[in-house]
Coordinates of C-alpha atoms in Angstrom, one line a residue:
R21 CA -23.6 -29.2 116.1
M22 CA -20.9 -26.5 116.4
P23 CA -19.2 -25.7 113.1
S24 CA -15.4 -26.0 113.0
N25 CA -14.9 -22.3 112.3
Q26 CA -15.7 -20.8 115.7
S27 CA -15.4 -17.2 114.5
E28 CA -18.5 -17.8 112.3
Q29 CA -20.4 -20.2 114.6
F30 CA -22.8 -17.6 116.1
F31 CA -23.9 -16.6 112.7
I32 CA -24.4 -20.2 111.5
L33 CA -26.1 -21.4 114.7
T34 CA -28.1 -18.4 115.4
L35 CA -28.3 -17.6 112.3
A36 CA -33.2 6.8 109.4
P37 CA -36.0 8.6 108.6
L38 CA -38.5 6.3 110.2
Y39 CA -39.0 3.1 108.2
P40 CA -42.0 0.8 108.3
Q41 CA -42.1 -0.9 111.7
P42 CA -44.3 -3.3 113.6
P43 CA -46.5 -1.5 116.2
C44 CA -44.4 -0.7 119.3
V45 CA -47.4 0.2 121.5
P46 CA -48.4 -2.7 123.7
S47 CA -51.9 -4.0 122.8
H48 CA -54.7 -3.4 125.3
N49 CA -55.0 -7.1 126.2
I50 CA -51.4 -7.3 127.5
P51 CA -51.3 -7.1 131.3
T52 CA -48.9 -4.3 132.3
M53 CA -47.7 -3.1 135.6
T54 CA -48.3 0.5 136.6
I55 CA -45.7 2.4 134.7
D56 CA -44.8 6.0 135.5
K57 CA -43.7 7.2 132.1
Q58 CA -42.3 10.4 133.7
G59 CA -39.8 8.1 135.4
L60 CA -36.4 8.1 133.7
V61 CA -35.3 5.3 131.5
V62 CA -31.5 5.1 131.1
I63 CA -30.4 3.2 127.9
T64 CA -26.7 2.5 127.4
G65 CA -25.2 2.5 123.9
I66 CA -27.9 4.3 121.9
T67 CA -25.8 4.9 118.8
G68 CA -25.4 1.2 118.4
Y69 CA -27.4 -1.0 116.0
L70 CA -29.7 -2.5 118.8
G71 CA -29.4 0.4 121.2
S72 CA -30.7 3.0 118.8
Q73 CA -33.8 1.0 117.9
T74 CA -34.4 0.3 121.6
C75 CA -34.1 4.0 122.4
L76 CA -36.5 4.8 119.5
T77 CA -39.0 2.2 120.7
F78 CA -39.1 3.7 124.2
L79 CA -39.4 7.3 122.9
Q80 CA -42.2 6.3 120.6
N81 CA -44.0 4.8 123.6
G82 CA -43.9 8.0 125.6
Y83 CA -40.9 7.4 127.9
R84 CA -38.4 10.0 129.0
V85 CA -35.0 8.6 128.1
R86 CA -31.4 9.3 129.0
G87 CA -29.0 7.6 126.5
T88 CA -25.4 7.0 126.9
V89 CA -22.9 7.7 124.1
R90 CA -19.2 7.8 123.9
S91 CA -19.2 11.5 122.9
V92 CA -22.2 13.8 123.0
A93 CA -20.6 16.3 120.7
S94 CA -20.1 13.8 117.9
S95 CA -23.4 12.0 118.4
E96 CA -26.1 14.6 118.9
A97 CA -26.7 15.7 115.3
K98 CA -27.0 12.2 113.9
I99 CA -29.3 11.1 116.7
R100 CA -31.5 14.1 116.2
A101 CA -31.7 13.4 112.5
A102 CA -32.5 9.8 113.0
F103 CA -35.2 10.3 115.6
G104 CA -36.7 13.6 114.6
D105 CA -37.1 16.8 116.7
D106 CA -40.2 15.7 118.5
L107 CA -38.8 12.5 119.9
F108 CA -35.4 14.0 120.5
A109 CA -37.0 16.5 122.8
N110 CA -37.6 13.6 125.3
L111 CA -34.0 12.4 125.1
E112 CA -31.1 13.4 127.2
L113 CA -27.6 12.5 126.1
V114 CA -24.7 11.8 128.4
S115 CA -21.1 10.5 127.8
A116 CA -20.2 7.2 129.3
N117 CA -17.9 4.3 128.5
L118 CA -18.0 0.6 129.5
D119 CA -14.5 0.7 130.9
D120 CA -15.2 3.8 133.0
K121 CA -17.3 2.7 136.0
A122 CA -17.8 6.1 137.4
S123 CA -19.3 7.4 134.1
I124 CA -21.8 4.5 134.0
I125 CA -22.8 4.9 137.6
S126 CA -23.2 8.7 137.1
A127 CA -25.3 8.2 134.0
C128 CA -27.8 6.0 135.9
E129 CA -28.5 8.6 138.6
G130 CA -32.2 9.2 139.0
A131 CA -33.2 6.3 136.8
T132 CA -36.3 4.2 137.4
Y133 CA -35.3 1.7 134.8
V134 CA -32.0 0.9 133.2
I135 CA -31.7 -0.9 129.8
H136 CA -28.2 -2.1 129.2
T137 CA -27.6 -2.7 125.5
A138 CA -24.0 -1.6 125.2
S139 CA -21.5 -4.4 124.7
P140 CA -18.8 -5.3 122.1
F141 CA -20.1 -7.4 119.2
H142 CA -17.2 -8.5 117.0
F143 CA -14.9 -11.5 116.6
G144 CA -11.6 -9.7 116.9
G145 CA -11.0 -10.6 120.5
D146 CA -10.9 -8.5 123.7
C147 CA -14.7 -8.5 124.2
V148 CA -14.8 -10.1 127.7
G149 CA -13.2 -7.3 129.7
P150 CA -15.4 -4.4 128.5
A151 CA -18.6 -6.6 128.5
V152 CA -18.1 -7.8 132.1
A153 CA -16.9 -4.4 133.3
G154 CA -19.8 -2.6 131.8
T155 CA -22.4 -5.0 133.2
T156 CA -20.8 -4.8 136.7
A157 CA -20.9 -1.0 136.6
V158 CA -24.6 -1.1 135.6
M159 CA -25.4 -3.5 138.4
E160 CA -23.7 -1.4 141.0
A161 CA -25.4 1.7 139.6
C162 CA -28.8 0.0 140.0
T163 CA -28.1 -0.6 143.7
K164 CA -26.6 2.8 144.4
H165 CA -29.5 4.7 142.7
G166 CA -32.4 2.6 143.8
V167 CA -33.4 1.5 140.3
K168 CA -36.6 -0.4 140.1
M169 CA -35.7 -2.8 137.2
C170 CA -32.8 -3.5 134.9
V171 CA -33.0 -5.2 131.5
V172 CA -29.7 -6.5 130.1
T173 CA -29.2 -7.4 126.5
S174 CA -27.5 -10.8 126.5
S175 CA -27.4 -13.2 123.5
C176 CA -28.1 -16.7 122.4
A177 CA -24.3 -16.8 122.4
A178 CA -24.8 -17.3 126.2
V179 CA -27.3 -20.1 125.5
L180 CA -26.2 -22.3 122.6
A181 CA -22.7 -23.4 123.5
P182 CA -22.6 -25.9 126.3
A183 CA -20.1 -28.7 126.5
K184 CA -20.9 -31.4 124.0
E185 CA -22.1 -33.8 126.6
D186 CA -24.5 -31.2 128.1
A187 CA -26.2 -30.2 124.8
P188 CA -30.0 -31.1 124.6
V189 CA -30.7 -34.3 122.7
P190 CA -33.6 -33.9 120.2
P191 CA -36.5 -33.6 120.5
A192 CA -35.3 -31.5 123.5
M193 CA -34.5 -27.9 122.6
Y194 CA -32.4 -25.1 123.9
D195 CA -34.4 -22.9 126.2
E196 CA -33.8 -20.3 129.0
S197 CA -32.4 -22.9 131.3
S198 CA -29.6 -23.6 128.8
W199 CA -26.2 -21.9 129.3
S200 CA -23.1 -21.7 127.3
N201 CA -20.0 -23.0 129.1
P202 CA -16.9 -20.7 128.9
D203 CA -14.7 -23.5 130.1
R204 CA -16.0 -26.3 127.8
P205 CA -13.3 -28.6 126.4
E206 CA -14.2 -27.6 122.8
G207 CA -13.3 -24.0 123.6
L208 CA -15.4 -20.9 123.2
V209 CA -14.6 -17.8 121.1
D210 CA -14.1 -14.5 122.9
Y211 CA -17.4 -12.9 121.9
M212 CA -19.5 -15.8 123.0
K213 CA -17.6 -16.0 126.2
S214 CA -18.1 -12.3 126.8
K215 CA -21.9 -12.6 126.5
T216 CA -22.0 -15.6 128.8
L217 CA -19.8 -14.1 131.5
A218 CA -21.5 -10.7 131.4
E219 CA -25.0 -12.2 131.8
K220 CA -23.8 -14.5 134.6
T221 CA -22.3 -11.4 136.2
A222 CA -25.6 -9.7 136.2
W223 CA -27.5 -12.7 137.7
D224 CA -24.9 -13.3 140.3
Y225 CA -24.8 -9.7 141.4
Q226 CA -28.6 -9.5 141.6
K227 CA -28.8 -12.7 143.7
A228 CA -26.3 -11.1 146.1
N229 CA -27.9 -7.7 146.0
P230 CA -31.7 -8.3 145.5
G231 CA -32.9 -4.7 145.6
F232 CA -34.1 -4.5 142.0
D233 CA -35.7 -6.7 139.4
L234 CA -33.7 -8.1 136.5
A235 CA -34.5 -9.5 133.1
T236 CA -32.2 -10.6 130.3
I237 CA -32.9 -10.7 126.6
C238 CA -31.1 -13.4 124.6
P239 CA -31.6 -12.9 120.8
T240 CA -30.3 -15.1 118.0
F241 CA -28.7 -13.3 115.0
I242 CA -30.5 -9.9 114.8
M243 CA -31.4 -8.5 111.4
G244 CA -33.6 -5.6 110.2
P245 CA -33.4 -1.9 109.7
S246 CA -32.0 0.4 112.4
P247 CA -32.0 4.1 113.0
L248 CA -28.2 4.1 113.6
G249 CA -25.3 1.8 113.8
D250 CA -23.0 0.1 111.3
G251 CA -22.3 -3.2 113.1
T252 CA -22.0 -6.9 112.3
S253 CA -25.6 -7.4 111.1
I254 CA -25.3 -4.6 108.5
K255 CA -21.9 -5.9 107.3
W256 CA -23.5 -9.4 106.9
L257 CA -26.3 -8.1 104.7
K258 CA -23.9 -5.9 102.7
T259 CA -21.7 -8.9 102.0
A260 CA -24.8 -10.8 100.8
M261 CA -25.8 -7.9 98.4
D262 CA -22.7 -6.2 97.1
G263 CA -21.3 -9.0 94.9
S264 CA -18.9 -10.4 97.5
K265 CA -20.4 -13.9 97.1
A266 CA -20.4 -15.7 93.8
K267 CA -22.9 -18.3 94.9
I268 CA -25.7 -18.7 97.4
P269 CA -24.2 -20.3 100.5
R270 CA -26.0 -23.3 101.9
G271 CA -27.3 -23.9 105.4
R272 CA -29.8 -22.5 107.9
S273 CA -29.5 -19.8 110.5
G274 CA -31.6 -18.6 113.3
F275 CA -32.7 -15.0 112.9
V276 CA -34.9 -12.4 114.7
D277 CA -36.1 -8.9 113.7
L278 CA -34.3 -6.0 115.4
R279 CA -37.6 -4.3 116.1
D280 CA -39.0 -7.4 117.9
V281 CA -35.9 -7.5 120.1
A282 CA -36.2 -3.8 120.9
L283 CA -39.9 -4.3 121.8
A284 CA -38.9 -7.1 124.1
H285 CA -36.9 -4.7 126.2
L286 CA -39.9 -2.5 126.5
R287 CA -42.3 -5.3 127.4
A288 CA -39.8 -6.6 130.0
I289 CA -40.4 -3.5 132.2
E290 CA -44.1 -3.3 131.5
I291 CA -45.2 -6.8 132.1
P292 CA -45.0 -7.9 135.7
E293 CA -44.4 -11.6 134.9
A294 CA -41.2 -10.7 133.0
A295 CA -39.3 -9.8 136.2
N296 CA -36.3 -12.0 137.0
K297 CA -36.5 -14.1 133.9
R298 CA -34.3 -14.8 130.8
F299 CA -36.0 -14.5 127.4
I300 CA -34.8 -16.1 124.2
L301 CA -35.7 -13.9 121.2
Y302 CA -35.8 -16.1 118.1
N303 CA -38.1 -16.2 115.1
D304 CA -37.2 -19.0 112.8
K305 CA -34.4 -20.8 110.9
G306 CA -33.9 -19.1 107.6
K307 CA -32.7 -21.2 104.8
M308 CA -30.0 -19.4 102.8
P309 CA -31.6 -20.0 99.4
D310 CA -34.8 -18.4 100.7
V311 CA -32.9 -15.4 102.2
Y312 CA -30.9 -14.8 99.1
G313 CA -34.1 -15.2 97.0
W314 CA -35.7 -12.4 98.9
L315 CA -32.6 -10.3 98.5
A316 CA -32.2 -11.0 94.8
K317 CA -35.3 -9.0 94.1
F318 CA -33.2 -6.0 94.6
N319 CA -30.7 -6.8 91.8
E320 CA -32.8 -4.8 89.4
R321 CA -32.1 -1.8 91.6
G322 CA -28.3 -2.3 91.7
A323 CA -27.7 -5.0 94.2
K324 CA -25.5 -8.0 93.2
V325 CA -27.0 -10.9 95.1
P326 CA -25.9 -14.3 93.8
T327 CA -28.6 -16.4 92.2
I328 CA -26.6 -19.6 91.6
L329 CA -26.8 -22.2 94.4
G330 CA -23.6 -23.3 96.0
E331 CA -23.0 -26.9 96.9
G332 CA -24.3 -28.4 100.1
E333 CA -27.5 -28.8 102.0
D334 CA -29.7 -26.4 103.9
I335 CA -29.3 -28.0 107.2
G336 CA -27.9 -27.0 110.6
G337 CA -28.9 -24.6 113.3
D338 CA -30.0 -25.6 116.8
A339 CA -33.6 -26.3 118.0
V340 CA -34.5 -23.2 120.0
D341 CA -37.6 -22.8 122.1
N342 CA -39.0 -19.2 121.9
A343 CA -42.3 -20.0 123.8
R344 CA -41.5 -17.8 126.8
S345 CA -41.1 -14.7 124.7
K346 CA -44.4 -15.2 123.1
E347 CA -46.3 -16.3 126.2
V348 CA -44.9 -13.7 128.7
L349 CA -43.7 -10.8 126.5
K350 CA -46.5 -11.3 123.9
I351 CA -44.0 -11.0 121.0
Q352 CA -45.6 -11.6 117.6
Y353 CA -42.6 -12.2 115.4
T354 CA -42.1 -10.3 112.2
P355 CA -41.9 -12.6 109.1
L356 CA -38.3 -13.2 108.1
E357 CA -39.0 -12.0 104.5
T358 CA -40.2 -8.7 105.9
T359 CA -37.1 -8.4 108.1
F360 CA -34.7 -8.9 105.2
T361 CA -36.6 -6.8 102.6
D362 CA -37.0 -3.9 105.0
H363 CA -33.3 -4.1 105.9
A364 CA -32.3 -4.2 102.2
E365 CA -34.5 -1.3 101.4
Q366 CA -32.7 0.7 104.1
L367 CA -29.3 -0.1 102.9
L368 CA -30.2 0.9 99.3
S369 CA -31.8 4.1 100.5
R370 CA -28.6 5.0 102.4
G371 CA -26.5 4.3 99.4
L372 CA -24.7 1.4 101.1
I373 CA -25.2 -1.1 98.2

């Protein structure tokens, strides 16, 4: 059921120096298409929370990457420091912006694969325009430059908000056939509308221009350590650990590890069966008392995680089917406790708590 405060609904419903990570290299029993790793992979938005981890995953797996940033001059040093000199040697940086179609199309020249992670993620409004414009530019670039496959980062924000009468009735679950409805009578916040319309733009374009394969990745609320970025996920964790909350909130949220989501983008281009499919990336519903219990272990190191339970029940969250991601992409989800403790370790090591 949708909560009344729509600006928080995505969180409730879906709710460095190299740090420990699950293996990024596909295991030998995973069928892969013939991949020319000398072929260029263009990844948009590589200074972002997800984009930086996705870029790192491709570099660690031997790919040659061109990453888009808003400004090469202001980004180069921090990216080199986060990735290290050896990996950085296989990375080319170019300036591009979502609202500058020519810059996006130019950035994709010569690409064999395009991974489009760049999109606004906030609840301040004005997400729809840049999200749709950026996706449109990427799609046109794929056609112009003869790209083999494009992977677009969507979101479960594009899955979990149909009109009330169209929502699955338990025991039915949300799956890749489910779509959010931007025009539903209940209304839809700008961010969720932006992800829905941007993903629909990608599929509509590819249907009309079927010269390349497409896959979309639809994660629930992403948590976990990242090489770069200071976005919504990091702010969520900081708020849980910096004394902002007097009591443990109640409820359940759907979470997924950032490293699993990044790996899904890689697997999408390497596994033939992934072509032209959507993939929900979802691990499990985390109960807030459990999450805060894991985080409270860091109080002895200066964190201020509440330990008193607030009122309410640990219910909520939609039933989400992640079978396709496990069966096709062979994702083995990172335990939620590992996700949160690794992320908390990183925030502490960076002096953010």
